[in-house]
mmCIF file of C-alpha atoms and ligand atoms in Angstrom:
data_model
loop_
_atom_site.group_PDB
_atom_site.id
_atom_site.type_symbol
_atom_site.label_atom_id
_atom_site.label_comp_id
_atom_site.label_asym_id
_atom_site.label_seq_id
_atom_site.Cartn_x
_atom_site.Cartn_y
_atom_site.Cartn_z
ATOM 1 C CA UNK A 1 -22.394 1.834 -29.263
ATOM 2 C CA UNK A 2 -21.919 3.973 -26.182
ATOM 3 C CA UNK A 3 -23.799 3.668 -22.904
ATOM 4 C CA UNK A 4 -24.134 7.115 -21.351
ATOM 5 C CA UNK A 5 -25.602 8.568 -18.176
ATOM 6 C CA UNK A 6 -26.815 12.077 -17.372
ATOM 7 C CA UNK A 7 -24.210 13.705 -15.195
ATOM 8 C CA UNK A 8 -26.786 15.584 -13.079
ATOM 9 C CA UNK A 9 -29.207 12.644 -12.788
ATOM 10 C CA UNK A 10 -27.336 9.343 -12.740
ATOM 11 C CA UNK A 11 -30.565 7.359 -13.105
ATOM 12 C CA UNK A 12 -31.120 8.733 -16.610
ATOM 13 C CA UNK A 13 -29.327 6.662 -19.224
ATOM 14 C CA UNK A 14 -29.194 6.426 -23.024
ATOM 15 C CA UNK A 15 -27.536 4.399 -25.752
ATOM 16 C CA UNK A 16 -25.787 6.244 -28.570
ATOM 17 C CA UNK A 17 -25.151 4.358 -31.808
ATOM 18 C CA UNK A 18 -22.610 5.415 -34.427
ATOM 19 C CA UNK A 19 -19.826 4.250 -36.695
ATOM 20 C CA UNK A 20 -16.396 3.495 -35.183
ATOM 21 C CA UNK A 21 -14.302 6.676 -35.371
ATOM 22 C CA UNK A 22 -11.734 7.288 -38.136
ATOM 23 C CA UNK A 23 -8.115 7.129 -37.016
ATOM 24 C CA UNK A 24 -5.454 9.781 -37.337
ATOM 25 C CA UNK A 25 -1.749 8.997 -37.595
ATOM 26 C CA UNK A 26 -0.465 7.803 -34.184
ATOM 27 C CA UNK A 27 -3.867 6.566 -33.035
ATOM 28 C CA UNK A 28 -5.201 3.075 -32.336
ATOM 29 C CA UNK A 29 -8.786 1.822 -32.323
ATOM 30 C CA UNK A 30 -9.559 -0.491 -29.420
ATOM 31 C CA UNK A 31 -12.555 -2.803 -29.660
ATOM 32 C CA UNK A 32 -13.887 -3.207 -26.117
ATOM 33 C CA UNK A 33 -14.393 -6.894 -25.395
ATOM 34 C CA UNK A 34 -15.599 -6.991 -21.740
ATOM 35 C CA UNK A 35 -15.500 -5.071 -18.488
ATOM 36 C CA UNK A 36 -16.434 -5.572 -14.848
ATOM 37 C CA UNK A 37 -19.037 -3.360 -13.182
ATOM 38 C CA UNK A 38 -18.714 -2.890 -9.396
ATOM 39 C CA UNK A 39 -19.571 -0.278 -6.754
ATOM 40 C CA UNK A 40 -16.198 1.269 -7.519
ATOM 41 C CA UNK A 41 -17.480 2.315 -10.978
ATOM 42 C CA UNK A 42 -20.505 3.953 -9.373
ATOM 43 C CA UNK A 43 -18.122 5.983 -7.200
ATOM 44 C CA UNK A 44 -16.424 7.201 -10.391
ATOM 45 C CA UNK A 45 -19.817 8.548 -11.511
ATOM 46 C CA UNK A 46 -20.730 10.017 -8.108
ATOM 47 C CA UNK A 47 -17.491 11.994 -7.867
ATOM 48 C CA UNK A 48 -17.239 12.448 -11.636
ATOM 49 C CA UNK A 49 -17.328 16.254 -11.442
ATOM 50 C CA UNK A 50 -15.094 16.825 -8.415
ATOM 51 C CA UNK A 51 -12.449 14.249 -9.336
ATOM 52 C CA UNK A 52 -12.585 14.575 -13.134
ATOM 53 C CA UNK A 53 -13.736 11.034 -13.869
ATOM 54 C CA UNK A 54 -15.969 12.359 -16.683
ATOM 55 C CA UNK A 55 -12.888 13.689 -18.448
ATOM 56 C CA UNK A 56 -11.443 10.297 -19.425
ATOM 57 C CA UNK A 57 -14.082 9.504 -22.038
ATOM 58 C CA UNK A 58 -15.810 12.773 -22.993
ATOM 59 C CA UNK A 59 -19.416 12.729 -24.194
ATOM 60 C CA UNK A 60 -21.912 15.312 -25.427
ATOM 61 C CA UNK A 61 -22.679 18.169 -22.988
ATOM 62 C CA UNK A 62 -24.453 16.988 -19.842
ATOM 63 C CA UNK A 63 -23.770 13.303 -20.542
ATOM 64 C CA UNK A 64 -20.980 11.054 -19.283
ATOM 65 C CA UNK A 65 -19.397 7.674 -19.951
ATOM 66 C CA UNK A 66 -18.633 5.907 -16.652
ATOM 67 C CA UNK A 67 -15.100 4.447 -16.718
ATOM 68 C CA UNK A 68 -14.816 0.664 -16.432
ATOM 69 C CA UNK A 69 -11.876 -1.744 -16.110
ATOM 70 C CA UNK A 70 -11.709 -4.360 -18.823
ATOM 71 C CA UNK A 71 -10.113 -6.010 -21.836
ATOM 72 C CA UNK A 72 -9.973 -4.666 -25.382
ATOM 73 C CA UNK A 73 -8.362 -5.729 -28.650
ATOM 74 C CA UNK A 74 -6.557 -3.535 -31.136
ATOM 75 C CA UNK A 75 -8.825 -3.579 -34.206
ATOM 76 C CA UNK A 76 -6.911 -0.983 -36.245
ATOM 77 C CA UNK A 77 -3.592 0.725 -35.709
ATOM 78 C CA UNK A 78 -2.001 3.846 -37.144
ATOM 79 C CA UNK A 79 0.643 3.834 -34.396
ATOM 80 C CA UNK A 80 4.177 2.464 -34.527
ATOM 81 C CA UNK A 81 4.828 -0.491 -32.248
ATOM 82 C CA UNK A 82 1.177 -1.423 -31.702
ATOM 83 C CA UNK A 83 0.015 -4.348 -33.789
ATOM 84 C CA UNK A 84 -3.555 -5.244 -34.736
ATOM 85 C CA UNK A 85 -4.897 -8.114 -32.641
ATOM 86 C CA UNK A 86 -2.977 -7.145 -29.485
ATOM 87 C CA UNK A 87 -5.086 -7.569 -26.351
ATOM 88 C CA UNK A 88 -4.858 -4.995 -23.574
ATOM 89 C CA UNK A 89 -6.228 -4.437 -20.068
ATOM 90 C CA UNK A 90 -7.074 -0.972 -18.794
ATOM 91 C CA UNK A 91 -9.550 1.853 -18.328
ATOM 92 C CA UNK A 92 -12.365 1.721 -20.889
ATOM 93 C CA UNK A 93 -15.696 3.380 -21.618
ATOM 94 C CA UNK A 94 -18.895 1.298 -21.422
ATOM 95 C CA UNK A 95 -19.132 1.111 -25.200
ATOM 96 C CA UNK A 96 -17.830 -0.870 -28.113
ATOM 97 C CA UNK A 97 -14.840 1.298 -29.113
ATOM 98 C CA UNK A 98 -12.157 3.631 -27.818
ATOM 99 C CA UNK A 99 -9.530 5.619 -29.723
ATOM 100 C CA UNK A 100 -6.201 5.950 -27.917
ATOM 101 C CA UNK A 101 -2.911 7.590 -28.830
ATOM 102 C CA UNK A 102 -0.219 5.187 -27.587
ATOM 103 C CA UNK A 103 2.949 6.634 -26.187
ATOM 104 C CA UNK A 104 6.081 4.881 -24.864
ATOM 105 C CA UNK A 105 5.022 1.407 -26.113
ATOM 106 C CA UNK A 106 6.948 -1.466 -24.544
ATOM 107 C CA UNK A 107 6.320 -5.231 -24.620
ATOM 108 C CA UNK A 108 4.311 -4.892 -21.410
ATOM 109 C CA UNK A 109 2.320 -1.677 -21.839
ATOM 110 C CA UNK A 110 1.614 1.670 -23.461
ATOM 111 C CA UNK A 111 0.253 4.952 -22.144
ATOM 112 C CA UNK A 112 -2.640 6.834 -23.764
ATOM 113 C CA UNK A 113 -1.208 10.267 -24.544
ATOM 114 C CA UNK A 114 -4.455 11.725 -25.917
ATOM 115 C CA UNK A 115 -4.307 15.440 -24.993
ATOM 116 C CA UNK A 116 -7.552 15.384 -22.966
ATOM 117 C CA UNK A 117 -6.042 12.759 -20.616
ATOM 118 C CA UNK A 118 -2.708 14.499 -20.022
ATOM 119 C CA UNK A 119 -3.682 16.075 -16.683
ATOM 120 C CA UNK A 120 -5.508 12.994 -15.339
ATOM 121 C CA UNK A 121 -3.869 10.574 -12.832
ATOM 122 C CA UNK A 122 -1.277 8.458 -14.637
ATOM 123 C CA UNK A 123 -2.519 5.226 -13.002
ATOM 124 C CA UNK A 124 -5.597 5.330 -15.259
ATOM 125 C CA UNK A 125 -3.796 6.059 -18.540
ATOM 126 C CA UNK A 126 -1.729 2.883 -18.694
ATOM 127 C CA UNK A 127 -2.800 -0.075 -20.875
ATOM 128 C CA UNK A 128 -1.182 -3.405 -19.989
ATOM 129 C CA UNK A 129 -0.523 -5.723 -22.938
ATOM 130 C CA UNK A 130 -1.536 -9.224 -21.953
ATOM 131 C CA UNK A 131 1.283 -10.730 -24.052
ATOM 132 C CA UNK A 132 3.808 -8.974 -21.812
ATOM 133 C CA UNK A 133 2.086 -9.497 -18.473
ATOM 134 C CA UNK A 134 3.609 -12.404 -16.501
ATOM 135 C CA UNK A 135 0.497 -12.569 -14.285
ATOM 136 C CA UNK A 136 -2.005 -12.796 -17.130
ATOM 137 C CA UNK A 137 -3.933 -15.984 -17.769
ATOM 138 C CA UNK A 138 -7.010 -16.270 -19.928
ATOM 139 C CA UNK A 139 -8.861 -18.183 -17.226
ATOM 140 C CA UNK A 140 -8.316 -15.275 -14.780
ATOM 141 C CA UNK A 141 -9.676 -12.569 -17.096
ATOM 142 C CA UNK A 142 -12.983 -12.224 -15.219
ATOM 143 C CA UNK A 143 -11.176 -11.929 -11.908
ATOM 144 C CA UNK A 144 -8.743 -9.417 -13.339
ATOM 145 C CA UNK A 145 -11.575 -7.156 -14.544
ATOM 146 C CA UNK A 146 -13.573 -7.440 -11.346
ATOM 147 C CA UNK A 147 -10.849 -7.472 -8.750
ATOM 148 C CA UNK A 148 -7.501 -6.168 -9.988
ATOM 149 C CA UNK A 149 -8.170 -2.407 -9.473
ATOM 150 C CA UNK A 150 -9.639 -3.074 -6.012
ATOM 151 C CA UNK A 151 -6.905 -5.538 -5.075
ATOM 152 C CA UNK A 152 -4.343 -3.014 -6.313
ATOM 153 C CA UNK A 153 -5.782 -0.361 -3.982
ATOM 154 C CA UNK A 154 -5.771 -2.838 -1.097
ATOM 155 C CA UNK A 155 -2.171 -3.804 -1.802
ATOM 156 C CA UNK A 156 -1.200 -0.118 -1.674
ATOM 157 C CA UNK A 157 -3.031 0.302 1.661
ATOM 158 C CA UNK A 158 -1.363 -2.858 3.009
ATOM 159 C CA UNK A 159 2.030 -1.443 1.994
ATOM 160 C CA UNK A 160 1.149 1.984 3.453
ATOM 161 C CA UNK A 161 0.187 0.488 6.847
ATOM 162 C CA UNK A 162 3.336 -1.621 6.907
ATOM 163 C CA UNK A 163 5.440 1.393 5.901
ATOM 164 C CA UNK A 164 3.938 3.366 8.807
ATOM 165 C CA UNK A 165 4.418 0.398 11.168
ATOM 166 C CA UNK A 166 0.644 0.413 11.678
ATOM 167 C CA UNK A 167 1.016 3.850 13.330
ATOM 168 C CA UNK A 168 1.867 1.905 16.494
ATOM 169 C CA UNK A 169 -1.534 0.157 16.480
ATOM 170 C CA UNK A 170 -2.298 -3.481 17.299
ATOM 171 C CA UNK A 171 -5.554 -3.686 15.355
ATOM 172 C CA UNK A 172 -6.783 -2.609 11.911
ATOM 173 C CA UNK A 173 -10.531 -1.924 11.872
ATOM 174 C CA UNK A 174 -12.044 -2.034 8.365
ATOM 175 C CA UNK A 175 -15.575 -0.855 7.501
ATOM 176 C CA UNK A 176 -17.731 -2.320 4.719
ATOM 177 C CA UNK A 177 -15.855 -5.524 5.484
ATOM 178 C CA UNK A 178 -17.929 -7.381 2.914
ATOM 179 C CA UNK A 179 -16.759 -5.171 0.038
ATOM 180 C CA UNK A 180 -14.165 -6.613 -2.310
ATOM 181 C CA UNK A 181 -11.659 -3.866 -1.554
ATOM 182 C CA UNK A 182 -11.964 -4.510 2.191
ATOM 183 C CA UNK A 183 -11.763 -8.295 1.937
ATOM 184 C CA UNK A 184 -8.701 -8.026 -0.337
ATOM 185 C CA UNK A 185 -7.064 -5.827 2.306
ATOM 186 C CA UNK A 186 -8.000 -8.304 5.051
ATOM 187 C CA UNK A 187 -6.547 -11.118 2.922
ATOM 188 C CA UNK A 188 -3.231 -9.253 2.535
ATOM 189 C CA UNK A 189 -3.062 -8.152 6.189
ATOM 190 C CA UNK A 190 -3.833 -11.670 7.406
ATOM 191 C CA UNK A 191 -0.906 -12.973 5.308
ATOM 192 C CA UNK A 192 1.376 -10.172 6.541
ATOM 193 C CA UNK A 193 0.553 -10.603 10.275
ATOM 194 C CA UNK A 194 1.487 -8.011 12.864
ATOM 195 C CA UNK A 195 -1.997 -6.666 13.594
ATOM 196 C CA UNK A 196 -5.425 -8.020 14.414
ATOM 197 C CA UNK A 197 -7.823 -7.554 11.495
ATOM 198 C CA UNK A 198 -11.325 -6.510 12.551
ATOM 199 C CA UNK A 199 -14.198 -6.226 10.064
ATOM 200 C CA UNK A 200 -17.238 -3.978 10.548
ATOM 201 C CA UNK A 201 -20.270 -4.786 8.435
ATOM 202 C CA UNK A 202 -24.086 -4.671 8.208
ATOM 203 C CA UNK A 203 -25.862 -7.280 10.343
ATOM 204 C CA UNK A 204 -27.037 -9.088 7.195
ATOM 205 C CA UNK A 205 -23.463 -9.496 5.925
ATOM 206 C CA UNK A 206 -21.849 -10.765 9.166
ATOM 207 C CA UNK A 207 -22.176 -14.431 8.228
ATOM 208 C CA UNK A 208 -20.770 -13.876 4.724
ATOM 209 C CA UNK A 209 -17.808 -11.878 6.066
ATOM 210 C CA UNK A 210 -17.068 -14.508 8.711
ATOM 211 C CA UNK A 211 -17.155 -17.202 6.038
ATOM 212 C CA UNK A 212 -14.357 -15.403 4.140
ATOM 213 C CA UNK A 213 -11.949 -16.456 6.915
ATOM 214 C CA UNK A 214 -9.609 -13.451 6.586
ATOM 215 C CA UNK A 215 -10.824 -11.328 9.511
ATOM 216 C CA UNK A 216 -9.816 -12.190 13.081
ATOM 217 C CA UNK A 217 -13.092 -10.700 14.296
ATOM 218 C CA UNK A 218 -16.301 -9.569 12.569
ATOM 219 C CA UNK A 219 -18.637 -7.129 14.325
ATOM 220 C CA UNK A 220 -21.914 -5.551 13.124
ATOM 221 C CA UNK A 221 -21.900 -1.730 13.011
ATOM 222 C CA UNK A 222 -24.173 -1.487 16.056
ATOM 223 C CA UNK A 223 -21.686 -3.373 18.256
ATOM 224 C CA UNK A 224 -18.522 -1.281 17.842
ATOM 225 C CA UNK A 225 -18.653 -0.665 21.623
ATOM 226 C CA UNK A 226 -17.934 -4.371 22.232
ATOM 227 C CA UNK A 227 -14.410 -4.105 20.756
ATOM 228 C CA UNK A 228 -11.437 -3.922 23.146
ATOM 229 C CA UNK A 229 -10.075 -0.359 23.512
ATOM 230 C CA UNK A 230 -6.611 -0.938 22.111
ATOM 231 C CA UNK A 231 -4.401 1.094 19.750
ATOM 232 C CA UNK A 232 -6.143 0.816 16.374
ATOM 233 C CA UNK A 233 -6.114 2.129 12.821
ATOM 234 C CA UNK A 234 -9.412 2.692 10.999
ATOM 235 C CA UNK A 235 -9.599 1.948 7.256
ATOM 236 C CA UNK A 236 -12.904 3.429 6.178
ATOM 237 C CA UNK A 237 -14.451 1.928 3.079
ATOM 238 C CA UNK A 238 -18.035 2.912 3.957
ATOM 239 C CA UNK A 239 -17.747 6.667 4.543
ATOM 240 C CA UNK A 240 -20.706 6.330 6.940
ATOM 241 C CA UNK A 241 -20.707 9.345 9.321
ATOM 242 C CA UNK A 242 -22.449 7.492 12.166
ATOM 243 C CA UNK A 243 -20.035 4.564 11.990
ATOM 244 C CA UNK A 244 -17.053 6.930 11.826
ATOM 245 C CA UNK A 245 -18.290 8.792 14.925
ATOM 246 C CA UNK A 246 -18.846 5.512 16.791
ATOM 247 C CA UNK A 247 -15.309 4.326 15.928
ATOM 248 C CA UNK A 248 -13.703 7.632 16.973
ATOM 249 C CA UNK A 249 -15.737 7.893 20.187
ATOM 250 C CA UNK A 250 -15.033 4.294 21.143
ATOM 251 C CA UNK A 251 -11.277 4.292 20.522
ATOM 252 C CA UNK A 252 -10.665 7.986 21.373
ATOM 253 C CA UNK A 253 -6.930 8.620 21.746
ATOM 254 C CA UNK A 254 -6.196 4.962 21.055
ATOM 255 C CA UNK A 255 -7.182 5.585 17.421
ATOM 256 C CA UNK A 256 -3.858 6.167 15.695
ATOM 257 C CA UNK A 257 -4.968 6.883 12.118
ATOM 258 C CA UNK A 258 -8.176 7.114 10.069
ATOM 259 C CA UNK A 259 -7.671 6.350 6.357
ATOM 260 C CA UNK A 260 -10.716 7.265 4.271
ATOM 261 C CA UNK A 261 -10.816 5.029 1.202
ATOM 262 C CA UNK A 262 -14.384 4.528 -0.019
ATOM 263 C CA UNK A 263 -17.962 5.668 0.188
ATOM 264 C CA UNK A 264 -20.028 2.495 -0.172
ATOM 265 C CA UNK A 265 -22.660 3.900 2.278
ATOM 266 C CA UNK A 266 -23.350 6.896 0.091
ATOM 267 C CA UNK A 267 -26.732 7.707 1.698
ATOM 268 C CA UNK A 268 -25.036 8.157 5.063
ATOM 269 C CA UNK A 269 -21.983 10.276 4.299
ATOM 270 C CA UNK A 270 -21.196 13.313 6.423
ATOM 271 C CA UNK A 271 -18.525 15.665 7.710
ATOM 272 C CA UNK A 272 -15.932 14.855 10.336
ATOM 273 C CA UNK A 273 -16.167 18.008 12.495
ATOM 274 C CA UNK A 274 -15.728 17.638 16.252
ATOM 275 C CA UNK A 275 -14.570 14.028 16.149
ATOM 276 C CA UNK A 276 -12.288 12.816 18.935
ATOM 277 C CA UNK A 277 -9.027 11.240 17.783
ATOM 278 C CA UNK A 278 -7.127 11.836 14.536
ATOM 279 C CA UNK A 279 -8.527 13.776 11.594
ATOM 280 C CA UNK A 280 -9.694 11.412 8.824
ATOM 281 C CA UNK A 281 -7.226 11.454 5.919
ATOM 282 C CA UNK A 282 -8.191 10.553 2.352
ATOM 283 C CA UNK A 283 -6.170 7.653 0.940
ATOM 284 C CA UNK A 284 -6.078 8.015 -2.861
ATOM 285 C CA UNK A 285 -4.579 4.955 -4.539
ATOM 286 C CA UNK A 286 -3.178 6.836 -7.598
ATOM 287 C CA UNK A 287 -1.275 9.239 -5.303
ATOM 288 C CA UNK A 288 0.227 6.408 -3.275
ATOM 289 C CA UNK A 289 1.132 4.623 -6.513
ATOM 290 C CA UNK A 290 2.903 7.771 -7.721
ATOM 291 C CA UNK A 291 4.926 7.896 -4.509
ATOM 292 C CA UNK A 292 5.888 4.219 -4.679
ATOM 293 C CA UNK A 293 6.794 4.549 -8.379
ATOM 294 C CA UNK A 294 9.156 7.370 -7.416
ATOM 295 C CA UNK A 295 10.582 5.257 -4.539
ATOM 296 C CA UNK A 296 10.971 1.935 -6.335
ATOM 297 C CA UNK A 297 10.373 2.404 -10.071
ATOM 298 C CA UNK A 298 7.344 1.092 -11.972
ATOM 299 C CA UNK A 299 8.596 -2.440 -12.519
ATOM 300 C CA UNK A 300 9.441 -3.044 -8.890
ATOM 301 C CA UNK A 301 6.047 -1.676 -7.788
ATOM 302 C CA UNK A 302 4.328 -4.105 -10.146
ATOM 303 C CA UNK A 303 6.490 -6.991 -9.010
ATOM 304 C CA UNK A 304 5.781 -6.384 -5.328
ATOM 305 C CA UNK A 305 2.065 -5.763 -5.791
ATOM 306 C CA UNK A 306 1.628 -8.738 -8.100
ATOM 307 C CA UNK A 307 3.330 -11.231 -5.811
ATOM 308 C CA UNK A 308 0.229 -12.237 -3.786
ATOM 309 C CA UNK A 309 -2.173 -11.737 -6.764
ATOM 310 C CA UNK A 310 -2.484 -15.353 -7.927
ATOM 311 C CA UNK A 311 -2.969 -16.796 -4.404
ATOM 312 C CA UNK A 312 -5.548 -14.037 -3.864
ATOM 313 C CA UNK A 313 -7.444 -14.972 -7.038
ATOM 314 C CA UNK A 314 -7.420 -18.642 -5.990
ATOM 315 C CA UNK A 315 -8.902 -17.627 -2.644
ATOM 316 C CA UNK A 316 -11.707 -15.582 -4.281
ATOM 317 C CA UNK A 317 -12.740 -18.597 -6.379
ATOM 318 C CA UNK A 318 -14.100 -20.043 -3.144
ATOM 319 C CA UNK A 319 -16.722 -17.310 -2.751
ATOM 320 C CA UNK A 320 -17.005 -15.064 -5.819
ATOM 321 C CA UNK A 321 -19.626 -15.992 -8.372
ATOM 322 C CA UNK A 322 -19.152 -14.370 -11.786
ATOM 323 C CA UNK A 323 -22.301 -13.347 -13.696
ATOM 324 C CA UNK A 324 -21.864 -12.756 -17.459
ATOM 325 C CA UNK A 325 -24.156 -10.733 -19.678
ATOM 326 C CA UNK A 326 -23.962 -8.640 -22.830
ATOM 327 C CA UNK A 327 -25.501 -5.708 -24.682
ATOM 328 C CA UNK A 328 -26.730 -2.236 -23.703
ATOM 329 C CA UNK A 329 -29.850 -3.435 -21.856
ATOM 330 C CA UNK A 330 -27.783 -5.670 -19.586
ATOM 331 C CA UNK A 331 -25.330 -2.815 -18.959
ATOM 332 C CA UNK A 332 -28.199 -0.522 -17.993
ATOM 333 C CA UNK A 333 -29.783 -3.131 -15.686
ATOM 334 C CA UNK A 334 -26.540 -3.900 -13.809
ATOM 335 C CA UNK A 335 -25.547 -0.215 -13.673
ATOM 336 C CA UNK A 336 -28.916 0.773 -12.123
ATOM 337 C CA UNK A 337 -28.746 -2.125 -9.657
ATOM 338 C CA UNK A 338 -25.320 -0.946 -8.502
ATOM 339 C CA UNK A 339 -26.449 2.696 -8.410
ATOM 340 C CA UNK A 340 -29.356 1.737 -6.143
ATOM 341 C CA UNK A 341 -27.019 -0.117 -3.772
ATOM 342 C CA UNK A 342 -28.391 -3.559 -4.622
ATOM 343 C CA UNK A 343 -24.885 -4.951 -4.937
ATOM 344 C CA UNK A 344 -24.265 -8.478 -3.634
ATOM 345 C CA UNK A 345 -20.593 -8.684 -2.620
ATOM 346 C CA UNK A 346 -20.399 -12.374 -3.546
ATOM 347 C CA UNK A 347 -21.450 -11.739 -7.178
ATOM 348 C CA UNK A 348 -19.280 -10.006 -9.795
ATOM 349 C CA UNK A 349 -20.799 -8.704 -13.038
ATOM 350 C CA UNK A 350 -18.821 -9.039 -16.267
ATOM 351 C CA UNK A 351 -20.401 -7.372 -19.300
ATOM 352 C CA UNK A 352 -19.730 -7.395 -23.022
ATOM 353 C CA UNK A 353 -20.815 -4.174 -24.767
ATOM 354 C CA UNK A 354 -21.529 -5.975 -28.033
ATOM 355 C CA UNK A 355 -24.934 -7.747 -28.027
HETATM 356 N N1 NAP B 1 -9.573 5.726 -2.525
HETATM 357 C C1 NAP B 1 -9.266 4.977 -3.566
HETATM 358 O O1 NAP B 1 -8.224 5.187 -4.215
HETATM 359 C C2 NAP B 1 -10.169 3.841 -3.980
HETATM 360 C C3 NAP B 1 -9.725 2.895 -4.901
HETATM 361 C C4 NAP B 1 -10.581 1.792 -5.223
HETATM 362 C C5 NAP B 1 -11.829 1.706 -4.619
HETATM 363 N N2 NAP B 1 -12.236 2.673 -3.753
HETATM 364 C C6 NAP B 1 -13.587 2.613 -3.109
HETATM 365 O O2 NAP B 1 -13.758 1.435 -2.362
HETATM 366 C C7 NAP B 1 -15.167 1.204 -2.176
HETATM 367 C C8 NAP B 1 -15.433 -0.291 -2.284
HETATM 368 O O3 NAP B 1 -15.654 -0.711 -3.626
HETATM 369 P P1 NAP B 1 -15.959 -2.265 -3.972
HETATM 370 O O4 NAP B 1 -16.125 -2.343 -5.448
HETATM 371 O O5 NAP B 1 -14.946 -3.083 -3.260
HETATM 372 O O6 NAP B 1 -17.367 -2.483 -3.275
HETATM 373 P P2 NAP B 1 -18.341 -3.760 -3.350
HETATM 374 O O7 NAP B 1 -17.570 -5.010 -3.275
HETATM 375 O O8 NAP B 1 -19.329 -3.624 -4.453
HETATM 376 O O9 NAP B 1 -19.073 -3.470 -1.955
HETATM 377 C C9 NAP B 1 -20.276 -4.019 -1.576
HETATM 378 C C10 NAP B 1 -20.550 -3.653 -0.110
HETATM 379 O O10 NAP B 1 -20.647 -2.243 0.087
HETATM 380 C C11 NAP B 1 -21.707 -1.954 1.015
HETATM 381 N N3 NAP B 1 -22.738 -1.255 0.253
HETATM 382 C C12 NAP B 1 -22.843 -1.185 -1.090
HETATM 383 N N4 NAP B 1 -23.872 -0.381 -1.451
HETATM 384 C C13 NAP B 1 -24.403 0.098 -0.313
HETATM 385 C C14 NAP B 1 -25.466 1.006 -0.012
HETATM 386 N N5 NAP B 1 -26.172 1.631 -0.971
HETATM 387 N N6 NAP B 1 -25.756 1.249 1.285
HETATM 388 C C15 NAP B 1 -25.036 0.660 2.245
HETATM 389 N N7 NAP B 1 -24.001 -0.199 2.006
HETATM 390 C C16 NAP B 1 -23.688 -0.449 0.744
HETATM 391 C C17 NAP B 1 -22.095 -3.267 1.602
HETATM 392 O O11 NAP B 1 -21.122 -3.532 2.611
HETATM 393 P P3 NAP B 1 -21.311 -3.608 4.206
HETATM 394 O O12 NAP B 1 -22.632 -4.223 4.481
HETATM 395 O O13 NAP B 1 -20.165 -4.521 4.649
HETATM 396 O O14 NAP B 1 -21.144 -2.228 4.730
HETATM 397 C C18 NAP B 1 -21.859 -4.179 0.403
HETATM 398 O O15 NAP B 1 -21.745 -5.520 0.764
HETATM 399 C C19 NAP B 1 -15.885 2.089 -3.188
HETATM 400 O O16 NAP B 1 -16.449 3.222 -2.543
HETATM 401 C C20 NAP B 1 -14.724 2.508 -4.104
HETATM 402 O O17 NAP B 1 -14.936 3.710 -4.747
HETATM 403 C C21 NAP B 1 -11.426 3.721 -3.418
#
């Protein structure tokens, strides 16, 4: 089974049934067990054309399979070094099966070397084997699917800000403070210290964000003018043009850097022409990961990024409710809810493709 969406009309969906594909020598058939579905996956669909997200799991002309993060089991293997029954975590289609062509297998991972993925960012082609992952626990699987990719991005931003000595700023202002990527960043920055962490959010989410306890200050979007004018860095998860303008106009020359990370406010995006202060700069997690892998090597990157992971997961247990469901109808329902922006940041959806 494959759940597909029309690339030029993301509200149109269909389910395609078929037999699991036949394997060639060197290939492995993964049976998709579960995946998380968050706003992040919707972004993959929204920028699918410009950033090649449709190329990971090709579908018939005009249709696309939105990439998800989840767990899968090896159900058949024609590849050396990959045994049937192995469980892996990685980038998966919203369907029951995926054929991969493992390369460089090690006890902790392999890379999918399928030719159509060769030019795509390496961060998405790696499959972690749970048996070789010191951070893996079965009881954390839901949290890993829902939070790991977002936490990973936040950990890279945290490292980036530290590396740049906060660009000389005393405060880090984060939009869409209620989003999981933003709250993970606030969690890491609050542990690191060295800068005040300020969250910007919608009026209806102020109470929730305050209850998280990781922001020093939480301010609704309309009240940006109430913040002290001090040297600040803006980490923009919302992509909202009005909010961006308000932040730049308020801080002016005191704004030391604007890192554009997400687009949760996709109805209110816009250009950045004529803004006072620094030019917004896109922060792309896979590019930063590539740089850190060159600096430190893959193992050291994983070690450093994983260090606060378990305390972070423990913290999220206090506020994240996990909702489980299965089958194509549930996938369609949750996907359309997310697409229409009806995402509740305190609920995480874990889906099984099999009914
Ligand atoms: N650059 C990178 O490398 C990278 C890597 C990973 C993720 N990301 C991006 O980070 C962003 C956050 O993802 P997430 O999964 O953490 O989000 P999430 O937890 O699902 O975020 C939910 C929050 O986003 C805001 N929101 C969602 N839909 C909205 C809508 N239609 N209109 C207005 N506000 C809306 C609300 O926040 P507020 O009320 O607080 O505004 C809501 O509470 C995504 O855009 C994702 O693509 C980027």
